[in-house]
C-alpha atoms as an extended CHARMM CRD file, in Angstrom:
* protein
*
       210  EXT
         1         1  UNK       CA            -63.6660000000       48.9330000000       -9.4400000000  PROA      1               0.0000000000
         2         2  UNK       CA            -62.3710000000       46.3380000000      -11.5710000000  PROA      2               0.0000000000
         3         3  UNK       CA            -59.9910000000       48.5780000000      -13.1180000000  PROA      3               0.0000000000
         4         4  UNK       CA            -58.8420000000       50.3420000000       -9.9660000000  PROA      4               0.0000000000
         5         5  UNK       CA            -57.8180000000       46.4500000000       -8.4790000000  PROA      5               0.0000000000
         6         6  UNK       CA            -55.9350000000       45.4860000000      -11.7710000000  PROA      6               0.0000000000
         7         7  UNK       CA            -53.2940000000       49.1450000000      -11.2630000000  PROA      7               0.0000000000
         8         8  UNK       CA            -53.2050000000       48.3410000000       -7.5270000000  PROA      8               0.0000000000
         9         9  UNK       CA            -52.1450000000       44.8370000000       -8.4720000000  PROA      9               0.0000000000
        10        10  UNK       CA            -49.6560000000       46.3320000000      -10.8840000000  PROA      10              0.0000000000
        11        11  UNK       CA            -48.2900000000       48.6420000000       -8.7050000000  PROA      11              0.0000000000
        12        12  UNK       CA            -47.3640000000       46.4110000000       -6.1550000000  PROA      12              0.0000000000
        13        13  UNK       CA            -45.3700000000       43.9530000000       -8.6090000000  PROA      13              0.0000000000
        14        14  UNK       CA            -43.4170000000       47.0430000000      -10.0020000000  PROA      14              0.0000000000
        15        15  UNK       CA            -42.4130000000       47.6530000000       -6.0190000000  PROA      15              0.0000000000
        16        16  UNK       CA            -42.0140000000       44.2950000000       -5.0950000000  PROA      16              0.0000000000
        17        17  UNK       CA            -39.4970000000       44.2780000000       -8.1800000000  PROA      17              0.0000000000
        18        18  UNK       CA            -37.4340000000       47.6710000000       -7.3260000000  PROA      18              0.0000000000
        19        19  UNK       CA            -36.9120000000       46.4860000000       -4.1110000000  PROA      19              0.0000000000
        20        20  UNK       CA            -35.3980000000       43.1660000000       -4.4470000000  PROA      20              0.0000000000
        21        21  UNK       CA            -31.3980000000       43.3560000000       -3.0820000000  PROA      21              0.0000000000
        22        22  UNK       CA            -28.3590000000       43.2350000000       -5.7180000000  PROA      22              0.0000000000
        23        23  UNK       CA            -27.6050000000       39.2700000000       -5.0990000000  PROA      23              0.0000000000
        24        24  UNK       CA            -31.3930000000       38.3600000000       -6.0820000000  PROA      24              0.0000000000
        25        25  UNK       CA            -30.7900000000       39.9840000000       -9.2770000000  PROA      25              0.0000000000
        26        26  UNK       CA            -27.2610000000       38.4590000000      -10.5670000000  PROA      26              0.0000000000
        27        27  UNK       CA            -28.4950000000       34.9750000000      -11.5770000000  PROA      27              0.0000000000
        28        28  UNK       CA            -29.6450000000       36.8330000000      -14.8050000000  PROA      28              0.0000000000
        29        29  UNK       CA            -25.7610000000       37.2100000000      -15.6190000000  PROA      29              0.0000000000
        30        30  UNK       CA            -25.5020000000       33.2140000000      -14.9890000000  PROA      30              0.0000000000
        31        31  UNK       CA            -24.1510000000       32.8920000000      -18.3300000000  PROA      31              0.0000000000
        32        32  UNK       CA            -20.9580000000       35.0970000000      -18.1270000000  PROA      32              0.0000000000
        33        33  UNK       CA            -17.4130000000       34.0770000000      -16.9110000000  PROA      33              0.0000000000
        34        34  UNK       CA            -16.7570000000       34.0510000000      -13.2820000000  PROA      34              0.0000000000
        35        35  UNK       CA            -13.3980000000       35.2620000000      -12.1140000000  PROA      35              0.0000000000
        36        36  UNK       CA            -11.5790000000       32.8680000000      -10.4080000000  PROA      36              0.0000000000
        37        37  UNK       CA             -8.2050000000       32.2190000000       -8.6410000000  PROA      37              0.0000000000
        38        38  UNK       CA             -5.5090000000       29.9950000000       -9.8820000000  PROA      38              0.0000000000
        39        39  UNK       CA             -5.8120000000       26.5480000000       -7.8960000000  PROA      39              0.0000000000
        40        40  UNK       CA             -2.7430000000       24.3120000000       -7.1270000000  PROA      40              0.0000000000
        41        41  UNK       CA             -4.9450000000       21.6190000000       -9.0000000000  PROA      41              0.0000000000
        42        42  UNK       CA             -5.3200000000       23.5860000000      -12.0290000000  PROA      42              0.0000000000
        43        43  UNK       CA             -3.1310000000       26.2850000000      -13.5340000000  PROA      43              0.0000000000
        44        44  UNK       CA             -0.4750000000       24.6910000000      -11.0570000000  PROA      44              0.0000000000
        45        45  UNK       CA             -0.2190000000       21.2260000000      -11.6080000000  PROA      45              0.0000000000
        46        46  UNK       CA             -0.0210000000       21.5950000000      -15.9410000000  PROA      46              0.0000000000
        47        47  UNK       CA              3.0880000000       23.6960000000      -14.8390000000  PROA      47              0.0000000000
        48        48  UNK       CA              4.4950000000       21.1690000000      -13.2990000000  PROA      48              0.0000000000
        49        49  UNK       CA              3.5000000000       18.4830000000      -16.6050000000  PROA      49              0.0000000000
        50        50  UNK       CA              5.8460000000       20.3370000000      -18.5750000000  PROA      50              0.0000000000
        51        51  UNK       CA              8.8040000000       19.6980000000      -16.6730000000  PROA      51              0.0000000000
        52        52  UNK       CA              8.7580000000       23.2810000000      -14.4020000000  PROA      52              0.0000000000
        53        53  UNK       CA              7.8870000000       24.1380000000      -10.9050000000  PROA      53              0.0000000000
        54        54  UNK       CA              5.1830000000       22.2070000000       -9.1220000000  PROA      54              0.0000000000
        55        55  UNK       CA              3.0310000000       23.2450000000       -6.0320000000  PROA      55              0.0000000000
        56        56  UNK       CA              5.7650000000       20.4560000000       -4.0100000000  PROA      56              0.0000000000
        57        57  UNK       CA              8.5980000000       21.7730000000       -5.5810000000  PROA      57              0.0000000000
        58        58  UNK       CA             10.8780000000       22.0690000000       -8.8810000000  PROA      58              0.0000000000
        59        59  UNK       CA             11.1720000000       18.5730000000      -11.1580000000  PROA      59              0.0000000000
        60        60  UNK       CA             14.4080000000       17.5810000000      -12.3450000000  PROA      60              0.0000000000
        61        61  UNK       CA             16.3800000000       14.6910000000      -13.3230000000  PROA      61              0.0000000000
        62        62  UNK       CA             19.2880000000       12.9790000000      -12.7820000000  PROA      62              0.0000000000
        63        63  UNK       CA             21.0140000000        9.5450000000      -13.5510000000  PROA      63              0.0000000000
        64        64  UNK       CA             17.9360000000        8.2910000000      -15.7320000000  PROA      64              0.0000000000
        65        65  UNK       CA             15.3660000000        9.0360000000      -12.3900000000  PROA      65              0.0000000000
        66        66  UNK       CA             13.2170000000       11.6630000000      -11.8750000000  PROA      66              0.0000000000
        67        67  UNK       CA             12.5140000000       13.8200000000       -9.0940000000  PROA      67              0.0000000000
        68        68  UNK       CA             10.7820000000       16.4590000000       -6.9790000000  PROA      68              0.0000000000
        69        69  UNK       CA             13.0420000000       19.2010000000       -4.8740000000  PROA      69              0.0000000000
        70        70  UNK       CA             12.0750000000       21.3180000000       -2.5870000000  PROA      70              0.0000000000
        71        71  UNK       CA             14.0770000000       22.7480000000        0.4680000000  PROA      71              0.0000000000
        72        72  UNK       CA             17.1610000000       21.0740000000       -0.3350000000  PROA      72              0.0000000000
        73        73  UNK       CA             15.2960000000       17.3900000000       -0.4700000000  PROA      73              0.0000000000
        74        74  UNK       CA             14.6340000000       15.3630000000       -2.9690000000  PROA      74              0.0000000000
        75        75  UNK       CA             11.8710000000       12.7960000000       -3.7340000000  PROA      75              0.0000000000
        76        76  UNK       CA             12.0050000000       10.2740000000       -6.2460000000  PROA      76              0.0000000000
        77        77  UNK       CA              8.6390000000       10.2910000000       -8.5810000000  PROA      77              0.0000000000
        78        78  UNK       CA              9.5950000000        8.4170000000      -11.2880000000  PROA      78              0.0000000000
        79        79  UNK       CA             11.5940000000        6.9070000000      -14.8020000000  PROA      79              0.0000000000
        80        80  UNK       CA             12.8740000000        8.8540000000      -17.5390000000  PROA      80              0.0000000000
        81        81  UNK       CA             13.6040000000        5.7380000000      -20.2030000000  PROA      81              0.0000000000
        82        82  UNK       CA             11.8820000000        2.9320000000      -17.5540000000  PROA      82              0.0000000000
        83        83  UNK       CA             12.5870000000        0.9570000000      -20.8750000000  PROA      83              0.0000000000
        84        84  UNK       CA             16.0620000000        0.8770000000      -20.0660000000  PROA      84              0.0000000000
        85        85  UNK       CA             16.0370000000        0.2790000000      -16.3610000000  PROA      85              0.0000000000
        86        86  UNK       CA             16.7490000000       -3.6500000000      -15.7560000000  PROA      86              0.0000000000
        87        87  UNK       CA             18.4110000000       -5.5270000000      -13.1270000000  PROA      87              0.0000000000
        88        88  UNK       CA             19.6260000000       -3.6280000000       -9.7200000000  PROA      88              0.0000000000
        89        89  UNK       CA             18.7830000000        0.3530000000       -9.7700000000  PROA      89              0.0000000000
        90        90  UNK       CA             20.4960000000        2.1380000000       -7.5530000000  PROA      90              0.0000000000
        91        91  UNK       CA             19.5350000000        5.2430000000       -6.1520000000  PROA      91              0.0000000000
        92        92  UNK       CA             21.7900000000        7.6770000000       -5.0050000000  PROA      92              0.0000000000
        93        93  UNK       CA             22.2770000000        9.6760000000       -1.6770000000  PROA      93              0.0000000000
        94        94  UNK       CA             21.8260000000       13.4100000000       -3.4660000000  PROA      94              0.0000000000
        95        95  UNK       CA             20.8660000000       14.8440000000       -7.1040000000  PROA      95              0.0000000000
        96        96  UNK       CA             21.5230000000       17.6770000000       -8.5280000000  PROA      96              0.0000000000
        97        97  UNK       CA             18.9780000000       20.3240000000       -8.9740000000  PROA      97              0.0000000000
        98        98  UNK       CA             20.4990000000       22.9520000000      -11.0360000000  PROA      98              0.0000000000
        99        99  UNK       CA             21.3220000000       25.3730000000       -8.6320000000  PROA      99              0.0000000000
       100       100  UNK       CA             23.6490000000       22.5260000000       -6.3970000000  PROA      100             0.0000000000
       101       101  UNK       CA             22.5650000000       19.1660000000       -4.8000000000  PROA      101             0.0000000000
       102       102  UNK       CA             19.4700000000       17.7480000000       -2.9200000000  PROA      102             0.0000000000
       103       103  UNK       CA             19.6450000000       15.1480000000       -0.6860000000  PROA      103             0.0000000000
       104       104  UNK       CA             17.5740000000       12.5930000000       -1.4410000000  PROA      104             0.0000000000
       105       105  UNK       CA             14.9940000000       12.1400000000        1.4440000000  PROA      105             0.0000000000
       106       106  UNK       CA             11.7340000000       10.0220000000        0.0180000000  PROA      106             0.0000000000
       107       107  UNK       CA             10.2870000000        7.4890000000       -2.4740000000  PROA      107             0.0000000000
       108       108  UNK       CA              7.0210000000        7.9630000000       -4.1440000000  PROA      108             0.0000000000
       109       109  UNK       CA              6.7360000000        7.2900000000       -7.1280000000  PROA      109             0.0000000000
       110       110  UNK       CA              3.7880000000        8.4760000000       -8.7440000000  PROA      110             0.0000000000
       111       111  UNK       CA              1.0310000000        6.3440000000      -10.5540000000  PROA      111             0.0000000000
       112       112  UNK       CA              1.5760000000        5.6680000000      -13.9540000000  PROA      112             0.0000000000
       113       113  UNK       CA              5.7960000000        5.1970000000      -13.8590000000  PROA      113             0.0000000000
       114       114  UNK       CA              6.7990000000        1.5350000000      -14.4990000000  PROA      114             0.0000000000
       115       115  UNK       CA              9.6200000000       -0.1780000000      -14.4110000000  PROA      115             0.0000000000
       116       116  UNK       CA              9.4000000000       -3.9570000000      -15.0210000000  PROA      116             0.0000000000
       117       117  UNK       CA             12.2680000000       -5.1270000000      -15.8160000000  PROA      117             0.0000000000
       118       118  UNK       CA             14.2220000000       -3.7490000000      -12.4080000000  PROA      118             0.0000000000
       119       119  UNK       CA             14.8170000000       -6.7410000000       -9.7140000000  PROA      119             0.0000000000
       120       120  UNK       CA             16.4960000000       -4.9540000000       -7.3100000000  PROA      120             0.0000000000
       121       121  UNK       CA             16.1540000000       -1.5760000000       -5.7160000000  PROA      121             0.0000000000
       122       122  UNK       CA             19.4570000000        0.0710000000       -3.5460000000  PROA      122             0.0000000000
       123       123  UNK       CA             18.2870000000        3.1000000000       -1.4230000000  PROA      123             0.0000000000
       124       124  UNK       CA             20.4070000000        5.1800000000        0.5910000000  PROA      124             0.0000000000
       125       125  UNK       CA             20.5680000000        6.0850000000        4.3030000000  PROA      125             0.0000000000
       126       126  UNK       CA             19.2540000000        9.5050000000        3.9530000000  PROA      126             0.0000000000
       127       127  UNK       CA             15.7750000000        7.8410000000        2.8420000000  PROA      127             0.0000000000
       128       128  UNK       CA             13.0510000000        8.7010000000        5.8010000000  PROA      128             0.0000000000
       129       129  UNK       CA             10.1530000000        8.3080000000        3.7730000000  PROA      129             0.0000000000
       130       130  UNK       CA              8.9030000000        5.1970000000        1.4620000000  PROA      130             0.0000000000
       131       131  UNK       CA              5.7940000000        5.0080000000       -0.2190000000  PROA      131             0.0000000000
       132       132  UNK       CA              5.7640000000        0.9700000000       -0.0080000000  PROA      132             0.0000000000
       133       133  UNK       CA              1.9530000000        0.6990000000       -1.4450000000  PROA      133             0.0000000000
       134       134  UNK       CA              3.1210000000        2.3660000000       -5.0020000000  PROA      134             0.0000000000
       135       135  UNK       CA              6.2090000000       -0.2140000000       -5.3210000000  PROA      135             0.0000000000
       136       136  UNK       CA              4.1320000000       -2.9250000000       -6.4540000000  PROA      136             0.0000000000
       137       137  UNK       CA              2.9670000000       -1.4340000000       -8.9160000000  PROA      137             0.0000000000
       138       138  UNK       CA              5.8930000000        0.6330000000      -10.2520000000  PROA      138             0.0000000000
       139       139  UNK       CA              8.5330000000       -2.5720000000       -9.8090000000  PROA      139             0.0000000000
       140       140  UNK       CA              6.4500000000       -5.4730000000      -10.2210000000  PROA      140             0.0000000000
       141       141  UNK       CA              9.5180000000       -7.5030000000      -10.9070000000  PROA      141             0.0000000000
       142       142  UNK       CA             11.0620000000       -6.3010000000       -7.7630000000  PROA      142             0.0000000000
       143       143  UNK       CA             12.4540000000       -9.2950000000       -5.6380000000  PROA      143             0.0000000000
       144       144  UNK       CA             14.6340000000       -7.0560000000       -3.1240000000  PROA      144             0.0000000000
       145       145  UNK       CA             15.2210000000       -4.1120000000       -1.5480000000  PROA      145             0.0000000000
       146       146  UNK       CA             18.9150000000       -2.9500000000        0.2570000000  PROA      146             0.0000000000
       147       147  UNK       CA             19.3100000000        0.3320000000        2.2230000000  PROA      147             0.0000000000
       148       148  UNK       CA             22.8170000000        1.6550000000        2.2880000000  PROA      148             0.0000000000
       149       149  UNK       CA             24.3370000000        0.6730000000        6.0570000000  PROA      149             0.0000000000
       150       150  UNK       CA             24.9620000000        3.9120000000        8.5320000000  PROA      150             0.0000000000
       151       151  UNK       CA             27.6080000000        2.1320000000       10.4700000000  PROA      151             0.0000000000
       152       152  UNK       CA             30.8290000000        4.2780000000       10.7240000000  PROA      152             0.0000000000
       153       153  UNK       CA             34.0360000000        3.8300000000        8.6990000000  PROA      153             0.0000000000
       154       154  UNK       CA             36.9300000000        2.4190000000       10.7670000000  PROA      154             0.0000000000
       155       155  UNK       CA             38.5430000000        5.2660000000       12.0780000000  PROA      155             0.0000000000
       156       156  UNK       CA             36.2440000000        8.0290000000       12.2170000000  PROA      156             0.0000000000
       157       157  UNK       CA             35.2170000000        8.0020000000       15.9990000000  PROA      157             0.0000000000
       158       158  UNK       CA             33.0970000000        6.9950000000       18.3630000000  PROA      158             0.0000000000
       159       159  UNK       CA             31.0340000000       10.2180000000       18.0510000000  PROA      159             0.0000000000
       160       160  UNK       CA             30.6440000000        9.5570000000       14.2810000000  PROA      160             0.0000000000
       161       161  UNK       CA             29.6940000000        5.7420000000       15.1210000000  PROA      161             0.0000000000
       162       162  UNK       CA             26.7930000000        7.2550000000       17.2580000000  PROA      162             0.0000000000
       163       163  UNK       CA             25.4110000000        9.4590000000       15.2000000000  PROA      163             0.0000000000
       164       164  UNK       CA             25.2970000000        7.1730000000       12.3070000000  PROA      164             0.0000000000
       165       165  UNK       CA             23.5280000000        4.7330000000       14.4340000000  PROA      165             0.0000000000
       166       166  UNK       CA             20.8480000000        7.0700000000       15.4410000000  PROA      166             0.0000000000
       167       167  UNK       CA             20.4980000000        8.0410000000       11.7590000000  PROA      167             0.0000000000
       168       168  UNK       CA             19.8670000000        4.5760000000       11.3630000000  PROA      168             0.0000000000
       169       169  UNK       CA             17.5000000000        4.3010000000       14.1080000000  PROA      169             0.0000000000
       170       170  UNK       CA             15.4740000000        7.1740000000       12.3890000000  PROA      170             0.0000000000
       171       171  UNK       CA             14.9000000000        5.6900000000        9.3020000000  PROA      171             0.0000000000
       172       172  UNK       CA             15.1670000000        2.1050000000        7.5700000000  PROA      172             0.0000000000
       173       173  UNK       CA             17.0080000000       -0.8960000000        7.2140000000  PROA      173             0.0000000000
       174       174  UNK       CA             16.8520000000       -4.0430000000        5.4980000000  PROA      174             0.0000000000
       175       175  UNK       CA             17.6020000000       -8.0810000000        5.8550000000  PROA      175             0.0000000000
       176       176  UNK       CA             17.6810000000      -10.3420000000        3.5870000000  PROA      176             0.0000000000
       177       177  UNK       CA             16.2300000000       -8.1440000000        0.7610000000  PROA      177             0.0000000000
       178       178  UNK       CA             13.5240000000       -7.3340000000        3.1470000000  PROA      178             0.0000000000
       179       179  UNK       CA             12.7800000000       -3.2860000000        4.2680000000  PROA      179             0.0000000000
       180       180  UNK       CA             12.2770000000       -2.7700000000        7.3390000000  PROA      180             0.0000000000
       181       181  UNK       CA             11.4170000000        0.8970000000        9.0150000000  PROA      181             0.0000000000
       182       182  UNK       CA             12.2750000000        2.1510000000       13.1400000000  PROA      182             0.0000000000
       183       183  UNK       CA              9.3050000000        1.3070000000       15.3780000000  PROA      183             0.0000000000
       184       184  UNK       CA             10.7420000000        3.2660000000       18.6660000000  PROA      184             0.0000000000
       185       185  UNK       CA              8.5880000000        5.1100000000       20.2030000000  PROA      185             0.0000000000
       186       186  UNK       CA              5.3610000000        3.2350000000       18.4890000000  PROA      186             0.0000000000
       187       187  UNK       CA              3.0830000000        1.8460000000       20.3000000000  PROA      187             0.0000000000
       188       188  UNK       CA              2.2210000000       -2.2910000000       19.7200000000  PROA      188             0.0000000000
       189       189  UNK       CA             -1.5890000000       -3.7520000000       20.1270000000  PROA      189             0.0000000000
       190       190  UNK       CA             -1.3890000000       -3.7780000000       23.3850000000  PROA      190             0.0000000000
       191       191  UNK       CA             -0.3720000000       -0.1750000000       24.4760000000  PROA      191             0.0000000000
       192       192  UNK       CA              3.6390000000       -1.2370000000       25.1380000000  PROA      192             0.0000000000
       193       193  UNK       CA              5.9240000000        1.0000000000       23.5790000000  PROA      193             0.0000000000
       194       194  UNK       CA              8.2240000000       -0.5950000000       21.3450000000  PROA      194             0.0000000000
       195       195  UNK       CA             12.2050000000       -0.7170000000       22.3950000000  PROA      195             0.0000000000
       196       196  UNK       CA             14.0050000000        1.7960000000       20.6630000000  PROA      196             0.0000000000
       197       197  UNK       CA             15.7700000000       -1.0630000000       18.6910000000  PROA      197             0.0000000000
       198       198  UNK       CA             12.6960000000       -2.4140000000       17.5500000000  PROA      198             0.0000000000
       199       199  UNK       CA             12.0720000000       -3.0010000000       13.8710000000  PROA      199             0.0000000000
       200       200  UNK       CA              8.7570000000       -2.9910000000       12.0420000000  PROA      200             0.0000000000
       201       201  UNK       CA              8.7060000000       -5.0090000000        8.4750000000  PROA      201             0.0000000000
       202       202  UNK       CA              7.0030000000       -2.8550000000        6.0690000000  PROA      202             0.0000000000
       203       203  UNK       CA              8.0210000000       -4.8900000000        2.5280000000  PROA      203             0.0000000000
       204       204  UNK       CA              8.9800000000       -8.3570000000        1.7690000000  PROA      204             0.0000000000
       205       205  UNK       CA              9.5040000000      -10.0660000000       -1.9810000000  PROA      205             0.0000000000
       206       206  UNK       CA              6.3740000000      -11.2050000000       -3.1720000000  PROA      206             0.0000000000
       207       207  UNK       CA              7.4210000000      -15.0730000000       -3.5360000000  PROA      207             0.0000000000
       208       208  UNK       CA              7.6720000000      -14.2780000000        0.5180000000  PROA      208             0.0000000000
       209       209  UNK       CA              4.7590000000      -13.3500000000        1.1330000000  PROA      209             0.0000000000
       210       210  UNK       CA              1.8220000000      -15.8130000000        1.3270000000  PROA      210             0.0000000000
């Protein structure tokens, strides 16, 4: 009887074994290589560490700066000497990319670029996007910023006048080496909507602020 339990006993393991499914069985091949995709965090972003395409566009350079392009715009990411930038850097309005000229659109410069000895930073008009949170620490000498004006050359037109000023609406100004970015169609504390003149300080100099 003994005997006759022990091969039942068996028998059932060896079924209980044949029939377990495919995925129960493929943590005994744990140990080999898993095929994976190429991630924009991976594969991707080395590619763009050597100075090629990126997953936000194609790096170049141009007047000592660097920069991202994509779509005809151009963000500015960082120094190529930032050993020789002192004093006022200007940034120009476009860059060229190789293949023609990007207009330059944003600043963000990424973590990591310094440039201590600039004082003063000139952006232009066409700027709709500023990382002010990475300035700090990428211009810690910084003492003012100046956006390029949008008013009209005498001459040109009332229709020119117009749209420059709603350029300038769009984007940002400054006073008095201080930036300051559109806050039309915002809405303040309270619910209000802001006038569509209305002005929202987003940097000061440092020896400003208390």
């Amino acid at each position: 009887m003994a005997a006759s339990r022990i091969v039942s006993v068996m028998l059932a393991m060896l079924l209980a074994v044949t029939m377990l499914p495919a995925a129960g069985l493929q943590t005994a091949y744990a140990d080999e290589p898993a095929n994976r995709p190429a991630t924009s965090g991976g594969d991707v972003a080395l590619e763009g560490a050597n100075g090629g395409s990126t997953a936000g566009g194609t790096e170049v350079a141009d007047g000592g700066l660097r920069y991202v392009v994509a779509d005809g715009a151009a963000t500015l990411v960082g120094f190529e000497d930032s050993a020789s930038l002192e004093g006022a850097l200007a940034v120009p309005e476009t860059v060229a990319d190789g293949s023609g000229t990007a207009t330059v659109k944003a600043v963000g410069v990424a973590d990591g670029q310094v440039a201590d000895k600039v004082t003063a930073l000139a952006l232009p008009q066409t700027v709709e996007v500023i990382q002010t949170e990475g300035l700090a620490a990428a211009l810690p000498a910084l003492a003012s910023i100046e956006v390029a004006s949008g008013a009209a050359a005498e001459g040109d037109g009332d229709a020119a006048a117009a749209e420059a000023g709603a350029a300038g609406k769009a984007g940002y100004s400054s006073v008095a080496g201080m930036l300051f970015r559109s806050a039309a169609g915002q809405a303040s504390s309270d619910g209000t909507a802001f006038a569509e003149d209305a002005l929202e300080l987003v940097w000061a100099p440092p020896a400003m602020v208390v």
